[in-house]
Every structure is written in C-alpha cells, then in structure tokens.
Short mmCIF file of C-alpha atoms in Angstrom, two decimals:
data_model
loop_
_atom_site.label_atom_id
_atom_site.label_comp_id
_atom_site.label_asym_id
_atom_site.label_seq_id
_atom_site.Cartn_x
_atom_site.Cartn_y
_atom_site.Cartn_z
CA UNK A 22 -164.49 -171.33 -38.60
CA UNK A 23 -166.59 -167.80 -39.82
CA UNK A 24 -166.34 -165.77 -36.56
CA UNK A 25 -165.29 -162.71 -36.56
CA UNK A 26 -162.47 -163.49 -34.58
CA UNK A 27 -161.11 -166.25 -36.88
CA UNK A 28 -161.80 -163.49 -39.86
CA UNK A 29 -160.35 -160.69 -37.68
CA UNK A 30 -157.07 -163.16 -37.05
CA UNK A 31 -156.30 -164.83 -40.55
CA UNK A 32 -157.40 -161.03 -42.02
CA UNK A 33 -155.13 -159.28 -39.64
CA UNK A 34 -152.39 -162.13 -40.78
CA UNK A 35 -152.59 -161.57 -44.27
CA UNK A 36 -152.24 -157.94 -43.95
CA UNK A 37 -149.56 -158.02 -42.46
CA UNK A 38 -147.39 -160.48 -44.57
CA UNK A 39 -149.33 -157.89 -47.57
CA UNK A 40 -147.69 -155.56 -45.84
CA UNK A 41 -144.25 -157.12 -45.58
CA UNK A 42 -144.27 -158.12 -48.83
CA UNK A 43 -144.94 -154.19 -49.90
CA UNK A 44 -142.38 -152.81 -47.56
CA UNK A 45 -139.63 -156.00 -49.27
CA UNK A 46 -140.30 -154.71 -52.28
CA UNK A 47 -140.25 -151.48 -51.78
CA UNK A 48 -137.01 -152.06 -50.18
CA UNK A 49 -135.43 -153.85 -53.57
CA UNK A 50 -137.26 -151.55 -55.42
CA UNK A 51 -135.60 -148.72 -53.08
CA UNK A 52 -132.11 -149.57 -53.13
CA UNK A 53 -132.08 -150.21 -56.95
CA UNK A 54 -133.61 -146.94 -57.43
CA UNK A 55 -129.88 -146.05 -55.01
CA UNK A 56 -128.12 -148.23 -57.73
CA UNK A 57 -129.51 -146.92 -60.73
CA UNK A 58 -129.21 -143.39 -59.67
CA UNK A 59 -125.40 -144.21 -57.89
CA UNK A 60 -124.89 -145.83 -61.79
CA UNK A 61 -126.52 -143.23 -63.72
CA UNK A 62 -124.23 -140.22 -61.62
CA UNK A 63 -120.55 -142.36 -62.79
CA UNK A 64 -122.18 -142.63 -66.13
CA UNK A 65 -123.05 -139.58 -66.41
CA UNK A 66 -119.44 -138.33 -65.29
CA UNK A 67 -117.71 -140.73 -67.77
CA UNK A 68 -119.56 -139.00 -70.39
CA UNK A 69 -118.34 -135.63 -68.77
CA UNK A 70 -114.35 -137.35 -68.40
CA UNK A 71 -114.59 -138.83 -71.66
CA UNK A 72 -115.52 -135.02 -73.59
CA UNK A 73 -112.68 -133.83 -71.80
CA UNK A 74 -110.07 -136.49 -72.63
CA UNK A 75 -111.25 -136.11 -76.40
CA UNK A 76 -110.55 -132.52 -75.80
CA UNK A 77 -107.21 -133.36 -74.40
CA UNK A 78 -105.88 -135.38 -77.00
CA UNK A 79 -106.89 -133.02 -80.06
CA UNK A 80 -105.04 -130.28 -78.12
CA UNK A 81 -101.83 -132.71 -77.09
CA UNK A 82 -102.41 -133.91 -81.47
CA UNK A 83 -102.22 -130.15 -82.51
CA UNK A 84 -99.13 -129.43 -80.09
CA UNK A 85 -97.82 -132.91 -80.97
CA UNK A 86 -98.56 -131.96 -85.09
CA UNK A 87 -96.92 -128.73 -84.48
CA UNK A 88 -93.27 -129.61 -83.11
CA UNK A 89 -92.61 -132.38 -84.63
CA UNK A 90 -89.19 -133.11 -86.52
CA UNK A 91 -91.34 -131.88 -89.83
CA UNK A 92 -92.86 -129.16 -88.32
CA UNK A 93 -89.91 -127.79 -86.42
CA UNK A 94 -86.95 -128.71 -89.87
CA UNK A 95 -90.18 -126.22 -91.58
CA UNK A 96 -90.53 -123.96 -89.38
CA UNK A 97 -85.83 -124.04 -89.30
CA UNK A 98 -86.14 -123.69 -92.89
CA UNK A 99 -89.05 -120.81 -93.22
CA UNK A 100 -86.81 -118.88 -90.76
CA UNK A 101 -83.60 -119.26 -92.17
CA UNK A 102 -85.23 -118.11 -95.59
CA UNK A 103 -86.78 -115.35 -93.86
CA UNK A 104 -84.04 -114.13 -91.70
CA UNK A 105 -81.34 -114.48 -94.89
CA UNK A 106 -84.35 -111.95 -97.36
CA UNK A 107 -84.53 -109.72 -94.57
CA UNK A 108 -80.72 -109.37 -94.18
CA UNK A 109 -79.73 -109.37 -97.52
CA UNK A 110 -82.64 -106.67 -98.91
CA UNK A 111 -81.16 -104.32 -96.64
CA UNK A 112 -77.45 -104.06 -98.47
CA UNK A 113 -76.31 -102.99 -102.21
CA UNK A 114 -73.56 -102.82 -104.01
CA UNK A 115 -74.46 -99.29 -104.54
CA UNK A 116 -71.68 -96.67 -103.86
CA UNK A 117 -70.79 -93.07 -104.57
CA UNK A 118 -66.96 -93.25 -105.83
CA UNK A 119 -65.27 -89.93 -104.77
CA UNK A 120 -63.41 -90.95 -108.01
CA UNK A 121 -62.81 -88.05 -110.36
CA UNK A 122 -63.79 -87.85 -114.39
CA UNK A 123 -59.73 -88.53 -114.64
CA UNK A 124 -59.44 -91.08 -112.78
CA UNK A 125 -57.49 -94.18 -113.49
CA UNK A 126 -59.95 -96.66 -115.48
CA UNK A 127 -58.20 -99.28 -113.27
CA UNK A 128 -58.85 -97.99 -110.06
CA UNK A 129 -62.63 -97.81 -111.06
CA UNK A 130 -63.04 -101.73 -112.17
CA UNK A 131 -60.91 -102.60 -109.70
CA UNK A 132 -63.42 -100.64 -106.70
CA UNK A 133 -66.18 -102.24 -108.73
CA UNK A 134 -64.66 -105.71 -108.45
CA UNK A 135 -63.61 -105.23 -104.62
CA UNK A 136 -67.28 -104.04 -104.12
CA UNK A 137 -68.71 -107.06 -105.25
CA UNK A 138 -66.33 -109.30 -104.34
CA UNK A 139 -67.35 -108.59 -100.53
CA UNK A 140 -70.89 -107.69 -101.32
CA UNK A 141 -71.11 -111.68 -102.09
CA UNK A 142 -69.08 -112.37 -98.79
CA UNK A 143 -71.53 -110.16 -96.85
CA UNK A 144 -74.69 -112.06 -98.82
CA UNK A 145 -73.20 -115.36 -97.44
CA UNK A 146 -71.62 -114.04 -94.15
CA UNK A 147 -75.12 -113.40 -94.02
CA UNK A 148 -76.83 -116.36 -94.48
CA UNK A 149 -74.49 -118.57 -92.62
CA UNK A 150 -75.69 -115.94 -89.75
CA UNK A 151 -79.71 -116.78 -90.17
CA UNK A 152 -79.04 -120.29 -90.48
CA UNK A 153 -76.92 -120.31 -86.85
CA UNK A 154 -80.28 -117.83 -85.25
CA UNK A 155 -82.76 -120.25 -87.43
CA UNK A 156 -82.31 -122.47 -84.92
CA UNK A 157 -83.64 -121.07 -82.41
CA UNK A 158 -86.27 -119.36 -84.04
CA UNK A 159 -87.37 -123.17 -84.60
CA UNK A 160 -86.93 -124.09 -81.44
CA UNK A 161 -88.64 -120.62 -80.18
CA UNK A 162 -91.96 -121.47 -82.40
CA UNK A 163 -91.97 -124.62 -80.92
CA UNK A 164 -91.95 -123.92 -77.33
CA UNK A 165 -94.41 -121.28 -77.94
CA UNK A 166 -96.65 -123.83 -79.29
CA UNK A 167 -96.06 -126.14 -76.36
CA UNK A 168 -96.39 -123.56 -74.52
CA UNK A 169 -99.82 -122.61 -76.05
CA UNK A 170 -101.22 -126.52 -75.71
CA UNK A 171 -100.32 -126.76 -71.82
CA UNK A 172 -102.30 -123.26 -70.94
CA UNK A 173 -105.34 -125.44 -73.09
CA UNK A 174 -104.58 -128.70 -71.76
CA UNK A 175 -104.14 -126.80 -68.08
CA UNK A 176 -107.28 -125.39 -68.55
CA UNK A 177 -108.99 -128.62 -69.67
CA UNK A 178 -107.72 -130.49 -66.56
CA UNK A 179 -108.66 -127.92 -64.32
CA UNK A 180 -112.31 -128.45 -65.61
CA UNK A 181 -112.28 -132.02 -65.54
CA UNK A 182 -110.75 -132.28 -62.05
CA UNK A 183 -113.84 -129.89 -60.76
CA UNK A 184 -116.42 -132.31 -62.34
CA UNK A 185 -114.95 -135.36 -61.00
CA UNK A 186 -114.37 -134.02 -57.50
CA UNK A 187 -118.44 -133.38 -57.71
CA UNK A 188 -119.04 -137.70 -58.50
CA UNK A 189 -118.81 -138.35 -54.91
CA UNK A 190 -121.30 -135.70 -53.87
CA UNK A 191 -123.55 -136.86 -56.20
CA UNK A 192 -122.80 -141.07 -54.85
CA UNK A 193 -124.31 -139.79 -52.23
CA UNK A 194 -127.31 -137.49 -52.89
CA UNK A 195 -128.35 -140.89 -54.82
CA UNK A 196 -127.46 -143.39 -51.74
CA UNK A 197 -129.68 -140.90 -49.88
CA UNK A 198 -132.96 -141.95 -51.91
CA UNK A 199 -135.95 -142.77 -50.04
CA UNK A 200 -136.56 -146.29 -50.48
CA UNK A 201 -140.14 -146.79 -49.19
CA UNK A 202 -144.26 -144.87 -49.05
CA UNK A 203 -144.62 -146.06 -45.44
CA UNK A 204 -147.57 -148.02 -47.16
CA UNK A 205 -145.87 -151.46 -46.48
CA UNK A 206 -145.59 -150.23 -42.94
CA UNK A 207 -149.33 -149.16 -42.57
CA UNK A 208 -150.24 -152.44 -44.07
CA UNK A 209 -147.97 -154.45 -41.42
CA UNK A 210 -149.43 -153.01 -38.67
CA UNK A 211 -152.67 -152.35 -39.48
CA UNK A 212 -152.65 -156.36 -40.17
CA UNK A 213 -150.93 -156.98 -36.28
CA UNK A 214 -154.12 -154.79 -34.89
CA UNK A 215 -156.12 -157.22 -36.71
CA UNK A 216 -154.58 -160.16 -35.30
CA UNK A 217 -154.66 -158.29 -31.51
CA UNK A 218 -157.81 -157.69 -31.84
CA UNK A 219 -158.83 -160.85 -33.14
CA UNK A 220 -156.34 -162.79 -30.54
CA UNK A 221 -157.90 -161.27 -27.67
CA UNK A 222 -161.54 -161.96 -29.30
CA UNK B 12 -146.24 -139.65 -42.89
CA UNK B 13 -146.31 -136.44 -40.69
CA UNK B 14 -144.88 -133.96 -39.11
CA UNK B 15 -142.40 -131.64 -41.41
CA UNK B 16 -141.21 -132.68 -44.56
CA UNK B 17 -137.74 -133.45 -44.75
CA UNK B 18 -136.06 -130.55 -47.17
CA UNK B 19 -134.79 -132.82 -50.09
CA UNK B 20 -131.05 -133.01 -49.91
CA UNK B 21 -130.25 -129.88 -53.01
CA UNK B 22 -125.85 -130.76 -52.18
CA UNK B 23 -124.33 -132.46 -55.42
CA UNK B 24 -127.35 -130.45 -57.71
CA UNK B 25 -126.22 -127.28 -56.37
CA UNK B 26 -122.91 -128.18 -56.81
CA UNK B 27 -122.39 -129.52 -59.93
CA UNK B 28 -124.23 -126.05 -61.18
CA UNK B 29 -121.94 -124.33 -59.47
CA UNK B 30 -119.28 -125.56 -61.33
CA UNK B 31 -120.81 -125.22 -64.60
CA UNK B 32 -120.86 -121.91 -63.64
CA UNK B 33 -117.21 -121.58 -62.51
CA UNK B 34 -116.38 -123.30 -66.08
CA UNK B 35 -117.85 -120.93 -68.23
CA UNK B 36 -116.33 -117.48 -66.61
CA UNK B 37 -112.79 -119.21 -67.21
CA UNK B 38 -113.89 -119.48 -70.58
CA UNK B 39 -115.42 -116.16 -70.83
CA UNK B 40 -112.19 -114.37 -68.76
CA UNK B 41 -109.89 -116.68 -71.06
CA UNK B 42 -112.10 -115.34 -73.89
CA UNK B 43 -111.61 -111.61 -72.94
CA UNK B 44 -107.78 -112.35 -72.37
CA UNK B 45 -107.39 -113.68 -75.92
CA UNK B 46 -110.08 -110.27 -76.91
CA UNK B 47 -107.31 -108.02 -74.87
CA UNK B 48 -103.94 -109.84 -76.91
CA UNK B 49 -105.86 -109.77 -80.34
CA UNK B 50 -103.22 -107.06 -81.33
CA UNK B 51 -100.49 -108.81 -80.10
CA UNK B 52 -100.33 -110.89 -83.81
CA UNK B 53 -97.78 -110.84 -87.03
CA UNK B 54 -98.35 -107.26 -87.80
CA UNK B 55 -97.33 -106.37 -84.66
CA UNK B 56 -94.17 -108.27 -83.98
CA UNK B 57 -93.39 -107.04 -87.65
CA UNK B 58 -93.85 -103.19 -86.70
CA UNK B 59 -91.39 -104.18 -83.72
CA UNK B 60 -88.79 -105.16 -86.10
CA UNK B 61 -89.49 -102.52 -88.84
CA UNK B 62 -89.33 -99.67 -85.94
CA UNK B 63 -86.21 -100.73 -84.41
CA UNK B 64 -84.80 -101.12 -87.73
CA UNK B 65 -85.73 -98.09 -89.09
CA UNK B 66 -83.84 -96.57 -86.06
CA UNK B 67 -81.22 -98.59 -86.41
CA UNK B 68 -80.08 -98.01 -89.94
CA UNK B 69 -80.68 -93.99 -89.25
CA UNK B 70 -77.78 -94.37 -87.23
CA UNK B 71 -76.40 -96.49 -89.41
CA UNK B 72 -76.82 -93.83 -92.01
CA UNK B 73 -75.00 -91.16 -89.76
CA UNK B 74 -72.09 -92.85 -88.29
CA UNK B 75 -71.22 -94.33 -92.36
CA UNK B 76 -71.90 -90.74 -93.64
CA UNK B 77 -69.18 -89.55 -91.06
CA UNK B 78 -67.08 -93.20 -92.08
CA UNK B 79 -66.90 -91.91 -95.23
CA UNK B 80 -66.53 -88.44 -95.33
CA UNK B 81 -63.22 -89.87 -92.71
CA UNK B 82 -62.39 -91.74 -95.37
CA UNK B 83 -62.00 -90.47 -98.22
CA UNK B 84 -61.06 -86.97 -96.92
CA UNK B 85 -57.90 -89.54 -95.55
CA UNK B 86 -57.21 -91.12 -98.60
CA UNK B 87 -57.23 -87.74 -100.22
CA UNK B 88 -54.56 -86.48 -98.12
CA UNK B 89 -52.21 -89.73 -98.33
CA UNK B 90 -52.66 -89.98 -102.29
CA UNK B 91 -54.22 -93.09 -102.03
CA UNK B 92 -58.07 -92.10 -103.26
CA UNK B 93 -57.14 -93.14 -106.51
CA UNK B 94 -55.08 -96.03 -106.03
CA UNK B 95 -55.93 -99.61 -105.81
CA UNK B 96 -55.10 -99.46 -102.05
CA UNK B 97 -57.46 -96.65 -101.56
CA UNK B 98 -60.11 -98.49 -103.46
CA UNK B 99 -59.69 -101.56 -101.20
CA UNK B 100 -59.90 -98.75 -98.46
CA UNK B 101 -63.51 -97.85 -99.59
CA UNK B 102 -65.00 -101.63 -100.58
CA UNK B 103 -64.15 -102.84 -96.91
CA UNK B 104 -66.13 -99.12 -95.74
CA UNK B 105 -68.81 -100.32 -97.89
CA UNK B 106 -68.66 -104.22 -96.62
CA UNK B 107 -68.23 -102.86 -92.74
CA UNK B 108 -71.59 -100.73 -93.91
CA UNK B 109 -73.48 -103.98 -95.93
CA UNK B 110 -72.09 -106.38 -92.43
CA UNK B 111 -73.70 -104.03 -90.40
CA UNK B 112 -77.47 -103.40 -92.32
CA UNK B 113 -77.58 -107.15 -91.84
CA UNK B 114 -76.28 -107.17 -88.54
CA UNK B 115 -78.93 -104.83 -87.78
CA UNK B 116 -81.51 -106.67 -89.95
CA UNK B 117 -81.14 -110.03 -87.59
CA UNK B 118 -81.24 -107.86 -84.42
CA UNK B 119 -84.39 -106.77 -85.27
CA UNK B 120 -85.66 -109.81 -85.75
CA UNK B 121 -84.02 -110.91 -82.53
CA UNK B 122 -85.94 -108.42 -81.07
CA UNK B 123 -89.54 -109.38 -82.32
CA UNK B 124 -88.22 -112.71 -81.31
CA UNK B 125 -87.73 -110.97 -77.65
CA UNK B 126 -91.25 -109.25 -77.51
CA UNK B 127 -93.06 -112.14 -78.39
CA UNK B 128 -91.91 -113.82 -75.88
CA UNK B 129 -92.72 -111.25 -73.45
CA UNK B 130 -96.35 -111.02 -74.24
CA UNK B 131 -96.56 -115.00 -74.87
CA UNK B 132 -95.46 -115.46 -70.52
CA UNK B 133 -97.77 -112.24 -69.84
CA UNK B 134 -100.61 -113.93 -71.30
CA UNK B 135 -99.89 -117.09 -70.21
CA UNK B 136 -99.26 -116.12 -66.54
CA UNK B 137 -103.18 -114.44 -66.82
CA UNK B 138 -104.06 -117.63 -68.16
CA UNK B 139 -103.53 -119.52 -65.24
CA UNK B 140 -104.64 -116.49 -62.91
CA UNK B 141 -107.63 -116.40 -64.67
CA UNK B 142 -108.61 -120.17 -63.77
CA UNK B 143 -107.60 -120.04 -59.99
CA UNK B 144 -109.85 -117.33 -60.07
CA UNK B 145 -112.21 -117.45 -62.83
CA UNK B 146 -113.54 -113.74 -62.46
CA UNK B 147 -113.51 -112.43 -65.93
CA UNK B 148 -114.08 -108.70 -65.07
CA UNK B 149 -110.58 -108.96 -62.84
CA UNK B 150 -109.45 -111.35 -66.76
CA UNK B 151 -110.21 -108.46 -68.61
CA UNK B 152 -108.81 -105.23 -66.18
CA UNK B 153 -105.81 -107.43 -65.68
CA UNK B 154 -105.58 -108.52 -69.26
CA UNK B 155 -105.97 -104.29 -70.26
CA UNK B 156 -103.25 -103.24 -67.76
CA UNK B 157 -100.43 -105.83 -69.07
CA UNK B 158 -101.78 -105.40 -72.75
CA UNK B 159 -100.85 -101.91 -72.12
CA UNK B 160 -97.46 -102.14 -71.05
CA UNK B 161 -95.87 -103.34 -74.27
CA UNK B 162 -98.23 -100.50 -76.61
CA UNK B 163 -96.32 -97.81 -74.49
CA UNK B 164 -93.21 -96.24 -75.74
CA UNK B 165 -90.06 -97.52 -75.14
CA UNK B 166 -86.98 -96.51 -74.96
CA UNK B 167 -85.02 -96.42 -78.61
CA UNK B 168 -81.94 -98.17 -78.18
CA UNK B 169 -78.63 -96.87 -79.45
CA UNK B 170 -76.54 -98.87 -82.06
CA UNK B 171 -72.60 -99.29 -80.97
CA UNK B 172 -70.37 -97.54 -83.38
CA UNK B 173 -69.78 -99.90 -86.31
CA UNK B 174 -67.10 -97.72 -87.81
CA UNK B 175 -64.32 -96.91 -85.32
CA UNK B 176 -61.27 -97.90 -87.42
CA UNK B 177 -62.74 -96.17 -89.94
CA UNK B 178 -62.69 -92.76 -87.71
CA UNK B 179 -59.90 -93.76 -86.23
CA UNK B 180 -58.08 -93.63 -89.51
CA UNK B 181 -56.68 -90.07 -89.42
CA UNK B 182 -54.51 -90.85 -86.11
CA UNK B 183 -53.68 -94.06 -87.56
CA UNK B 184 -52.58 -92.47 -91.52
CA UNK B 185 -50.85 -90.02 -89.43
CA UNK B 186 -48.78 -92.62 -87.00
CA UNK B 187 -48.43 -94.69 -90.68
CA UNK B 188 -46.95 -91.52 -92.16
CA UNK B 189 -44.64 -91.25 -88.94
CA UNK B 190 -43.24 -95.15 -89.40
CA UNK B 191 -42.58 -94.40 -92.62
CA UNK B 192 -40.76 -91.41 -92.84
CA UNK B 193 -38.91 -93.69 -89.36
CA UNK B 194 -38.90 -96.57 -92.29
CA UNK B 195 -37.41 -94.11 -95.01
CA UNK B 196 -34.44 -92.63 -92.79
CA UNK B 197 -33.52 -96.42 -91.62
CA UNK B 198 -29.97 -97.08 -93.18
CA UNK B 199 -28.96 -93.05 -93.50
CA UNK B 200 -27.51 -91.10 -91.28
CA UNK B 201 -29.22 -87.64 -91.10
CA UNK B 202 -26.91 -85.43 -88.67
CA UNK B 203 -29.52 -82.49 -88.64
CA UNK B 204 -31.95 -85.00 -87.02
CA UNK B 205 -29.90 -86.34 -85.22
CA UNK B 206 -30.41 -89.87 -86.07
CA UNK B 207 -27.76 -93.00 -86.10
CA UNK B 208 -26.35 -95.27 -88.63
CA UNK B 209 -28.35 -98.32 -88.25
CA UNK B 210 -26.24 -100.85 -89.71
CA UNK B 211 -28.02 -103.33 -92.31
CA UNK B 212 -27.15 -106.44 -91.08
CA UNK B 213 -26.72 -107.26 -87.05
CA UNK B 214 -23.40 -106.57 -85.80
CA UNK B 215 -21.66 -109.25 -84.63
CA UNK B 216 -20.27 -108.64 -80.78
CA UNK B 217 -16.83 -110.30 -80.08
CA UNK B 218 -16.59 -110.40 -76.76
#
C-alpha cells in the first residue's frame, strides 16, 4: 500500500484531478470574466447612448417650445407690431404747403384735412401689410429654430452613431480575454507524469 | 508559458480614443464656426435694415422733391394751386410719399430677413462639413471665408420710380388742357379752326 509506486500513482491521480478541477474552475472564471467584460462594455455604451438620447430630447424639446403654436403666435404678433411701428415711424403728416398768405383758409384747411385722411389711410395700409408679412416672419423664425435644432440633433446623432459603432469591437475584445493561467494544465500534466511513473514501476 | 508574449489586443481601446478625439475636434470646429458667425447678431441685421432704409429713403427724398416741384409748378400754371382740386393733388402726392416710405420700411425688413436666411444657410453648410471633416482648423478657415462674404460691401439696390404719375402730370395737364378746349368748342362753330357744328343730340338717320 505504501510502496513508492502506489504512492506515485495515487499522488499522480490526485494531482491530475486537482489540475483538471483547477482548469475547469479557471475556465468558468474566464467565461464569467468575458461575460462580465461584455456586459460592462454594453452597459457603458448604454450609459453613453442614454446621455446622447437625453441631449437629443432636450434639444428637441427646445425646438418644440420655440416652434409650438403659442411661440408662433407670439412671434407673429411681435413681427406685426415691429413692422407696423417701423413703417409708421417713417411717415409724417408734415407737409410744406405751397400756399400764399392770401390763400383761401378753406383751401389750407381742406389740404390739411386731406393730408390727415390720407395719413390715416397709409397707417392703416402699413398695418395691413405688416400683418400680411408677419405670417412669413413667424414661419421664417420657426424654420430657423427648426434648422438650428436639426443641426444640434445631427451633431448628437453623429456622436451617438460613432460611439455605438465601437460596441461590437469592444465586445469582441472582451471575448478575447485569456481564460486560463496554465496552472491547471501544469498540474494535470504533472499528475499524469506521476501516474505513468507509478504504473511503470 | 514559453515563447514570445502575445501582445494585448487594444483595437477597441484605440478606436474609442479615436472616436473621443473625433468628437472633440467636431466640437472644437463647431465652436470656431460659432465664433466666426458671432458677429451676425440682431445688431448686424438691424444695421443691414437701416442701411437699406437710409439708401432708399435718400433716393425717395430726391424723387419726392422733383415730383413736388413738378406738381406745384403744374398746379400753379393751371391756376389750381390754391383750389380744392389742387389740395387733393398735393395730398395725394404726400400720401404717395408716405406709402412709399412704409413700403421701403417693409422691404428693409425683408432684406434683413433675407440676409439672416443666407447667413444661417452658410452656417448650416459649414456645420455639416465640419461633422464630416472633424478638422477645426479647416472649419475655422472656411468659416472666416464664408463670414467674410457677408461683410463685403454689396451693390446698393436702386429704388424704382415712385412718383411717375406726378412727374408725367405736366404732359397730362397739357393734354387735359387741350381736351378742355375741345370740350369747350363742342357745340359751337368756329370757322377759323374749321370746326364742325356738332349737334347736341345724335341725329336720326332715316333711310
């Protein structure tokens, strides 16, 4: 029982078994490490994509706020008021009437009255033209906001796509992680050497 | 255990670094473009509006002066300067002037919008190029060149003739005078002018 050959066989078998067990354990750990690494890479990418998504949502919400019905109505009203003021501020009832001192006062009064009437008419026309143009202004302002928002979203999407493209590569790299240190293989080999030696004796 | 060490595969890591660098360069390029276009603010567009308004107002003032002189001269010649119809004509002239001023203002607003649209389109194009090129130096050069085109002096537009009917009033008045004379002559025979005796009511022709 305690002969060297028996001891060698038993020890060899035990060492070999330990080596196999170690290798199996290492393989499991290796697989777990690969899965963890892949999961980590995916989670990190998901985190980045969530950030991009949040930025995109904020940008889009800003665009919606700036182009919604209320904003458009406000912009149109502002444009109408601004254009009306601009146009009416340029006009005047002042008129250097070429009438002589002896002119009939009724003529001068008529001239002033007609100028006043036409001034009011012009003011009214200016307001109407300003209102007409204000719709274009509101749409123009809205489309500008949309374009700016689209540029912003394009930038975010570009970053998002660039980052997402790397996930496959990172997961591939995670799968290439070494699963074994070789110790188990060494033990198995040594055990088999012991077994062979004991058997031969 | 033995033999050369297998080098670590750093492809993914390097790719991630490259991507972060790329996005950083894009951000830098976008910032450069923003900086180059920072001058195109409300003040710039208001300035463009005022410039067109001033140029057209000056042209209009010249036109108005000529039309006013012509109209006054014309009315005085006809002895209508201090009459109700003369007052009507002068008020019409003043109204045409005011309407033109209002229109000039609206056109100046449109011009400012047009410029704003052009600037935005250029900027959007540069931002798109920047995303592909990811080259802040190039983005800056292009933005400088692009922004520079808007700062170059532009050919001033010429105001169309607003007071055409008032400038032509002399000829109209002359024609009008002849017409009045013809009307006055109607119904009376003037042998010296070879006029015909026009009946006050149409003749009835019986065949």
